[in-house]
Structures are given as C-alpha cells and as structure tokens.
Amino acid sequence: MALGKVRSSRRSSSSSGSYKSTITTLVFVALCVVGLWMLTSSSVVSTQTSTTSRSSSSSYVSKTPVTKKPIRHHKDDSHSFDDTPGDLPDDAIKGDHSSTTSTSTTESNVLKQSVEEGDKSNLLDRSRDPETTATAEQESEHENVVNDEQEKVTSFSNTESKSQNEESIRHEQEQEEHDNQVTEESNHTEDNNAQTKVDIEDQSHQEQSSDVTSHETESEIQTRDEQQHDQHETEAENVHQTHEDTTESHNQQIHQETDNENAEQIQQDTQMENSEDAPKIEVESHEKIDTENESHKQIQQTQKEQEADDHQSYQPAEETGKELNQDSQQVEDTKSDEQQNESNSNESALDGAQSGIPKESKESKEAWSTQAHQSENQKERKTADGITKEYTWELCNVTAGADYIPCLDNEEALKHVHNTGHYEHRERHCPQEGPNCLVPIPEGYKRSMEWPTSREKIWYHNVPHTKLAEVKGHQNWVKVTGEFLTFPGGGTQFIHGALHYIDFLQKAQPKIAWGKHTRVVLDVGCGVASFGGYLFERDVLAMSFAPKDEHEAQVQFALERGIPAISAVMGTQRLPFPGKVFDLVHCARCRVPWHKEGGTLLLELNRVLRPGGFFVWSATPVYQKLAEDVEIWREMKSLTASMCWELVTIQKDKLNSVGAAIYRKPTSNECYSQRKHNKPAMCKTDDDPNAAWYVPLQACMHRIPVDDMERGSRWPETWPNRVHKPPYWLNNSQKGIYGKPAPEDFVADYEHWRQVVTKTYMSGLQISWSNVRNVMDMRAVYGGFAAALKDLKVWVMNVVGVNGPDTLPIIYERGLFGIYHDWCESFSTYPRTYDLLHADHLFTSLKKRCNLLPVIVEVDRIVRPGGKFIVRDDPEIIGEIENLLKSLHWEIHLTYSKDEEGILSAEKTDWRPDTSLSSS
C-alpha cells in the first residue's frame, strides 16, 4: 500500500502534460496492435493493451466449447463465409463453416463480452502466438474473408481509439488499486507465452512503462514516450507494408487457383462431405488457453493431410477428342453440349460393351466343329506376321478397274486355268495375300439412293454398264433413263412385275406360305435380283447369286439396288452354305444344266435344301414344246424322281405366259430305300453335308435326319417366332460359344445384342440408319446382331469364319441367312456394295493367322463412300485398326476402351490416292 501511495502522490503532482503523454503512449500501442491484427488477418482479436482483466476473460472463453473442422478449399470461398459473423474469434474462423448457428452466436457473444470487460491482452497474446500466426497465414487464401475481417478490424479500432481517452483517465485513478494485480498478471503472461519471443518483448515493454511511471521524472517519461512513438510508428508502417505484400501475394495465388479449381468444385465438395478421414478437434470446457496452441498445430497438420488427399483423389477429366481411352467418368461443369453428348455416347457404348456376354470360351472350341475342319480339302494359305507401320497407298493397276474383286479377277491365277467346261474360271482363285492397293471410285460416283427408291432406280455412274440394258432391256431387266438406271420390276419370267409372279407361285402351292412357312430362299442365276428385291414385301429373305460373266454386273446391280447377292457360280465346288438350311430354292429361266453329269449341280441344291423344302423351277422346258426343251424336261423328270423329289404341281401364268414346276424334298429315307437303282448314290457316312469351304462337288445324296433332336428332322418355327426361339436341336448338354448351355447361350446372345443395338448403335455412333440398307456382320456367331435389326429396313449378311465354331446352321434356323468365309481372303462381292460392316472380336483371333492390313484394305473396298465400320475388340487391336483407317482418310467418330473391351466407329470418305501401281 505504501508503494501505491508514493505513486499516487507523484501522479497527483504531475502536470497535465503527463496525462497527455500517457494517452499518446496508449494510442501508439493501439496502432501497433492494429497493425499486428491486420497481419494475422484471419483472426478477430482485441487491440486494447490493458491487462487489468485478463484472467477473468480467459476463464470466460474457456467455458465455451468450440467444435473445429478442417477447412474445405473452394474455387471462391467468399460464399462459404456468408453466414459467418465478422467478429468470430480466431479458432471460430478456422472452424467448419457449416457448423450450427448457435455455436457461431455463442462465439460472437464471448468476444463481445470480453471487449466490454476490457480484456484485450489475452486475445492479443493469442493472435501473436507463432503457431496461430502460421495457421492464419495458411488460411489467408480466402480473399473475401480477409477483406471482410479487415473492414471489421478497422471499424473496431476506430471505436477503440475514441474510448481510450476515457479509459486512460479511469485507469490513472484506479492505477494504485490494480498495480499489484498488473505485476502478477505480467508474470503469468510471461509463463504462458515463453515460446513466443515477440510477445515476451512486448509484455516487458508494457511492464517497464508501468514501473517507470512510478519512479521516473516527467521529463524522462516524455523522452521515453517520444522514443516509443517513433518505434511504434516505424513498426506500424512495416506491419502495414508487410500486410499489403502478403495480401497481394495471396490475391495472385487465389486468382490462379480459382481457374484450376472450377472443375474441382463439385467433386471436392462431395469428397469432403463424405470423407471419413477428416478428424474433428474439440476444445472441452475444462481446457486452458494454453492447449489451444496445440489445437492449432493439429488443425494445420489435418489441413495439409486433407489437401494431399484431395489432390490424390481428384483426377482431372481430359478431353480426348475422338479417342476416349480412359477408366473414370468425366465430370466438368464447363463442358460444351457437344462434349456432353459425346460423354453420353461413350457411356452407352460401355453399357453395350459390358452387357453380360464374355468372350468365346475355350470349351466351345472343343465342343463345336469348324468349317475348316469339316472341309478337309481346304487349301493351304501362307500367313504373315505383323503390321506394316508405314502406309503408302496406291491405286490398283488391274484390268477390272473400279469393279475389281481380288479372288475373281486374279489374272495371274487365271492364266493357269486351262479347262473352262465347268466354269472353273468363274470360281474363286485368291492371291496368297490380299492386295494392299486401293480400288478407284468411278468418275461421277454419287452416294447411293435410299431404300426403297433404290429398288426402282440407281445412279448410272455408280454402275456405268449398259450391256445388260442393251441385251435384256426388252425383258424389263434394266433400262437407261437419263442419269439413272431403272428397273421395271420384271425379268424374263415376270415381265409384268415380280410381285405378281410371287403371288402366282403361292397360289400354285399354298403350303409355300411366304413369310410364315417359307422365310429363307436361295435364288439361283438371279440376274438383277428383282425376285429377291420384291420378296421383302412378303417378309422373305432371298440369297441371290450369279457369276461374274458376260452378263455384265448382274450382282453389282442387285447390291446397288439394296438387294442381297453374292458373286458365285455352280462349277466344281460346293456353294459356301451348310446343308439343309434353305426353305426354298428358286431358279427362273436360269441356264444351269441340271441334268448333266448325273445331276451333280441339282444334287448340290438338294444338299442345301431343307427336308420338306420346295424347289421352284420356272424355265422354258416346263411350259415350251421345243425339241430341246422337251429333252431337258424328260431328263429332269427322271432325275428328280430318282432323287425322290415329289413333283407337287405344274402351273402356268397366263399374264406372263410362263409356267412353273414346284418340287418338294422328302422328309424321310423311305423313298431312298425303295429305289430300284441306286442312282444317284447315297453319300458315304463320313461325308459331312455341312462341309462347304473349297470342297469338291459330290454326285450323291445325304440321308434325311430321323432322330427327333437332330437338325433337319422337323421344320423350324414359323416366322417371326423362330428368330428369338432357340432351335429345338440345341440341348442343355451342349455348351454354347460363351460357356453356358447352348439354349441359354442363344438367349443371352440375343438379349445382349438387343441392348447394344438399342442403347448404343441407334443413337450413340453417329449413324443415320435411314442411309443404311446393306449390312454385313463379319463375325456373326448366333446372328444376334442381325436379329436385333430385324425390324429395320435393312438386311444383314451373316459371315461365319471357317476357323471358328460352325454356328451358321443356327442362323438359318432362326430365319436369317449367311455365308462361310475366311477373312484372310477377299470376299466375293463387288467394290462399294455395303453400307455398314460390323466386326465383333474378329481381329484378335484373325491376327494370329494373317496380316491385318489386307483385311482393312478389303473393308475399304467393300464399304461404300459414306459407309460405316463398327469394331468391337481388344483395346490394342482397336488402336491398330484406328491407325490404319486414319491412313486411309476414314473419319473416326468414336473410339472407346475400358478394361479389355474397346469399340470403334468410323466412316469411309471419298478419298483415293493420286498415284497407281503402274506409275510407281
């Protein structure tokens, strides 16, 4: 108390100047604190230097528990703080901005009451704690929060400055009473902040100032006040400059990070909300202020770990253009409509790619016979390994020009064919490896007309041949009309229209039942295939074929019209079809010598005709009485009787002045055993009727199946039920291609392709299906792809590879058609004859036997300009094919790969090279 009296006596005798100097000191200290406050920027604390009520305020703050969470980093954090009070304490700002309103309000009230009681020193010490400062600097990237807090700090400081005059007077009057408490609180503050050098020095200056006031003279006080004024003024300027530099640096950093975080915003919000690893640090009511420093350290460490997790978990979406080889779904708010559509297409493609059908099982290779195995006389072919990496394309220098068919126009091979009596020169003679040159496009070529207009007329320059029009024009085959070639719908046997002729046949034999009982037809010597073209009106598919002979471009006309056809001849080898598959075989005035050489050619028709199926022969021997016709009729009558064919009816069409004989193949072996003469002979038991790839013709007949579960023992389901119902002769003991029991495999394959076609092919591959008519499935398996397209106005040539499981009989059983083929050779069709080619997991296995480059050249030859190519295969194969197509100037619409599945969609352009082989 004595010490207190001495100080009181000295103050009472002091002049008014001492009061002014004390007020000046307090103002300077306040300015210094304001600068320090602005440096921390993310904390809102008091700037008052008085220490009179520190312990009271400290205990009050510790009674309010505060829940803390790591900070989420956003592209623009200003919106995250909209509901946060501006006067929150330091740790409240660092807390989760999604915490409850009650918590924020409580924290605001705590700070407000602390200010009213004058407890500023404790908050100042906390704001100057090094750990708190480091945490605040890390959080200062939130620009909007910093600005808001600075405005609040400035306003608060102005209020403080006004109240300091009154406070200092009251402080002088009560100084004696609180002097001892100041000393004790100073010691307590030194213990609490021993780790912070700056805090210790400031506290020492405050204590020294208080002591000097009691002992020094007025002049000494004034001198010290002036020194402190200069010092604090310098510090305030440094603090202000440092704060401006820090703020500018953070603004630049935030501006740079904002652009990068735009695409991350949604994904990071979701990840942070669902994160189970983000620790929550609670400050219990019994904890002291000293423990908050450790809490700040934990929060800082948690923020670093969370940022590392965010960086690791986030994978930015990359735009791949036309190639989308990626494993994760892309998420970008700024995507354009075109990119969004492309993403949807890829998802649909992936859905189709993984809809439940695995690759061919190993067991199926043992359970199913192959056409190559069945055809023992298949020729040997050399294979080449690897793919040419550099592509220099040239036009083929061949006589056939734009109509070049490599296996039928092999001039070098034809030089060695000396016997032409059996049309050997019209058969397939393929080069050892397919050509690497490109077939030119006719001058004036235009995109083909759409169906059904194309059935009536085509562009002349697409098939610029007039010989057939000159020879057969009077028979209504084809006519030249300006820039078009027109097809009146008739032929030699149905000058007045094919539909009338088709209906005439059904009236002659009602059991034909077009489109119900009879679904798949073989049209021999088709001409321009008007018969098959109009059978579509009766829901019938016709496989038409004719040789590439002096009747120029018959099959080419048919295909350009949108009618199924292949270039083939009945010569010395079997047709590329399995046995017992066609419901009806038709020949309208075809000049095939059926009766010659023991009826070998007619016996070939018997092989492919289904037991109980019909053979329709509308030729001149049926209804004309010329000597030659009478002789042929007599020979045919004897031959068909010995083959046990029943002559069902002979009818004449008065409108067309033609007649038709309709025969029916037996459904049992009874007739064969009752024949007086064994001619034609029955085939040996080891002769496989399904063997058809380069197998010589045999003048024999195969027995009719008698086992109820054997294929051919009964007629298939009526159309359209037969398309989706498993054939009766598939049994559960037989494994399917994909490893399930065969009937289940069949159904799963059909469902698979229905989903793929519906979800992906109809909308996801940029295909305008109104421009698609001729389709080829290069690896058909069960024909599920063709079955899925049955309701469209398209037809599908199903190709079954000779080295794969022989499933072609299944395709015919379900009312579809197809052909055997080896893709290491050229296909028997004219150039530019298909609108769309589809290859499902073909090239991976094909690459083991031959070079892929000639195969892609063959694809380029077959597809029309503007035509499409869809490939599903391993990603590595997809990439290889894509490179080849790009070198051919195809437009790649889509490539997509995931895991072991890839898909490619491409479109052929009009591009052709400028040079040909002759100029090289």
CSV table of N, CA, C and O in Angstrom, one decimal, residues 66-70 72 80 83-85 88 91-105 107 280:
chain,number,residue,atom,x,y,z
A,66,VAL,N,-15.8,-25.1,-28.3
A,66,VAL,CA,-15.9,-24.8,-29.8
A,66,VAL,C,-15.5,-26.0,-30.6
A,66,VAL,O,-14.4,-26.6,-30.3
A,67,THR,N,-16.3,-26.5,-31.5
A,67,THR,CA,-16.0,-27.6,-32.3
A,67,THR,C,-15.3,-27.1,-33.6
A,67,THR,O,-15.8,-26.2,-34.2
A,68,LYS,N,-14.2,-27.7,-33.9
A,68,LYS,CA,-13.4,-27.3,-35.1
A,68,LYS,C,-13.3,-28.4,-36.1
A,68,LYS,O,-13.2,-29.6,-35.7
A,69,LYS,N,-13.3,-28.0,-37.4
A,69,LYS,CA,-13.1,-29.0,-38.5
A,69,LYS,C,-12.1,-28.4,-39.5
A,69,LYS,O,-11.9,-27.2,-39.6
A,70,PRO,N,-11.5,-29.3,-40.3
A,70,PRO,CA,-10.6,-28.8,-41.3
A,70,PRO,C,-11.3,-27.9,-42.3
A,70,PRO,O,-12.5,-28.1,-42.6
A,72,ARG,N,-12.5,-26.6,-45.9
A,72,ARG,CA,-12.6,-27.0,-47.3
A,72,ARG,C,-12.2,-25.9,-48.2
A,72,ARG,O,-12.4,-24.8,-48.0
A,80,SER,N,-18.7,-19.3,-48.8
A,80,SER,CA,-18.7,-20.2,-47.7
A,80,SER,C,-18.7,-19.5,-46.4
A,80,SER,O,-19.0,-20.1,-45.4
A,83,ASP,N,-22.5,-16.7,-44.0
A,83,ASP,CA,-23.3,-16.7,-42.8
A,83,ASP,C,-22.4,-16.7,-41.5
A,83,ASP,O,-22.9,-16.9,-40.4
A,84,THR,N,-21.1,-16.4,-41.7
A,84,THR,CA,-20.2,-16.4,-40.5
A,84,THR,C,-20.1,-15.0,-40.0
A,84,THR,O,-19.7,-14.0,-40.7
A,85,PRO,N,-20.3,-14.8,-38.7
A,85,PRO,CA,-20.2,-13.4,-38.1
A,85,PRO,C,-18.8,-12.9,-38.3
A,85,PRO,O,-17.8,-13.6,-38.2
A,88,LEU,N,-16.0,-13.2,-35.2
A,88,LEU,CA,-15.7,-14.5,-34.6
A,88,LEU,C,-14.3,-14.5,-34.2
A,88,LEU,O,-13.4,-13.9,-34.8
A,91,ASP,N,-10.1,-19.1,-33.7
A,91,ASP,CA,-10.4,-20.5,-33.9
A,91,ASP,C,-11.8,-20.7,-34.4
A,91,ASP,O,-12.0,-21.7,-35.1
A,92,ALA,N,-12.7,-19.8,-34.2
A,92,ALA,CA,-14.0,-20.0,-34.8
A,92,ALA,C,-14.0,-19.8,-36.3
A,92,ALA,O,-14.6,-20.5,-37.1
A,93,ILE,N,-13.1,-18.9,-36.8
A,93,ILE,CA,-13.0,-18.7,-38.3
A,93,ILE,C,-12.4,-19.9,-38.9
A,93,ILE,O,-12.7,-20.3,-40.0
A,94,LYS,N,-11.5,-20.5,-38.2
A,94,LYS,CA,-10.8,-21.7,-38.7
A,94,LYS,C,-11.7,-22.9,-38.6
A,94,LYS,O,-11.4,-24.0,-39.2
A,95,GLY,N,-12.8,-22.8,-38.0
A,95,GLY,CA,-13.7,-24.0,-37.8
A,95,GLY,C,-14.5,-24.2,-39.1
A,95,GLY,O,-14.4,-23.6,-40.1
A,96,ASP,N,-15.3,-25.3,-39.0
A,96,ASP,CA,-16.2,-25.6,-40.2
A,96,ASP,C,-17.2,-24.6,-40.4
A,96,ASP,O,-18.0,-24.3,-39.5
A,97,HIS,N,-17.3,-24.1,-41.6
A,97,HIS,CA,-18.2,-23.0,-41.9
A,97,HIS,C,-19.7,-23.5,-42.1
A,97,HIS,O,-20.6,-22.8,-42.3
A,98,SER,N,-19.8,-24.8,-42.0
A,98,SER,CA,-21.2,-25.4,-42.0
A,98,SER,C,-21.6,-25.8,-40.6
A,98,SER,O,-22.6,-26.4,-40.4
A,99,SER,N,-20.9,-25.3,-39.5
A,99,SER,CA,-21.3,-25.6,-38.1
A,99,SER,C,-22.6,-24.8,-37.8
A,99,SER,O,-23.0,-23.9,-38.5
A,100,THR,N,-23.3,-25.2,-36.7
A,100,THR,CA,-24.6,-24.7,-36.4
A,100,THR,C,-24.5,-23.2,-36.0
A,100,THR,O,-23.5,-22.7,-35.6
A,101,THR,N,-25.7,-22.5,-36.2
A,101,THR,CA,-25.8,-21.1,-35.9
A,101,THR,C,-25.6,-20.8,-34.4
A,101,THR,O,-25.0,-19.8,-34.1
A,102,SER,N,-26.0,-21.7,-33.6
A,102,SER,CA,-25.9,-21.5,-32.1
A,102,SER,C,-24.4,-21.4,-31.7
A,102,SER,O,-24.1,-20.6,-30.9
A,103,THR,N,-23.6,-22.2,-32.3
A,103,THR,CA,-22.2,-22.2,-32.0
A,103,THR,C,-21.5,-20.9,-32.4
A,103,THR,O,-20.8,-20.3,-31.6
A,104,SER,N,-21.9,-20.4,-33.6
A,104,SER,CA,-21.3,-19.2,-34.1
A,104,SER,C,-21.8,-18.0,-33.2
A,104,SER,O,-21.0,-17.1,-32.9
A,105,THR,N,-23.0,-18.0,-32.8
A,105,THR,CA,-23.6,-16.9,-32.0
A,105,THR,C,-22.9,-16.9,-30.6
A,105,THR,O,-22.6,-15.9,-30.1
A,107,GLU,N,-19.9,-18.0,-29.9
A,107,GLU,CA,-18.6,-17.5,-30.0
A,107,GLU,C,-18.6,-15.9,-30.2
A,107,GLU,O,-17.7,-15.2,-29.6
A,280,LYS,N,-12.0,-34.4,-36.3
A,280,LYS,CA,-12.7,-33.3,-35.7
A,280,LYS,C,-12.0,-33.0,-34.3
A,280,LYS,O,-11.9,-33.9,-33.5
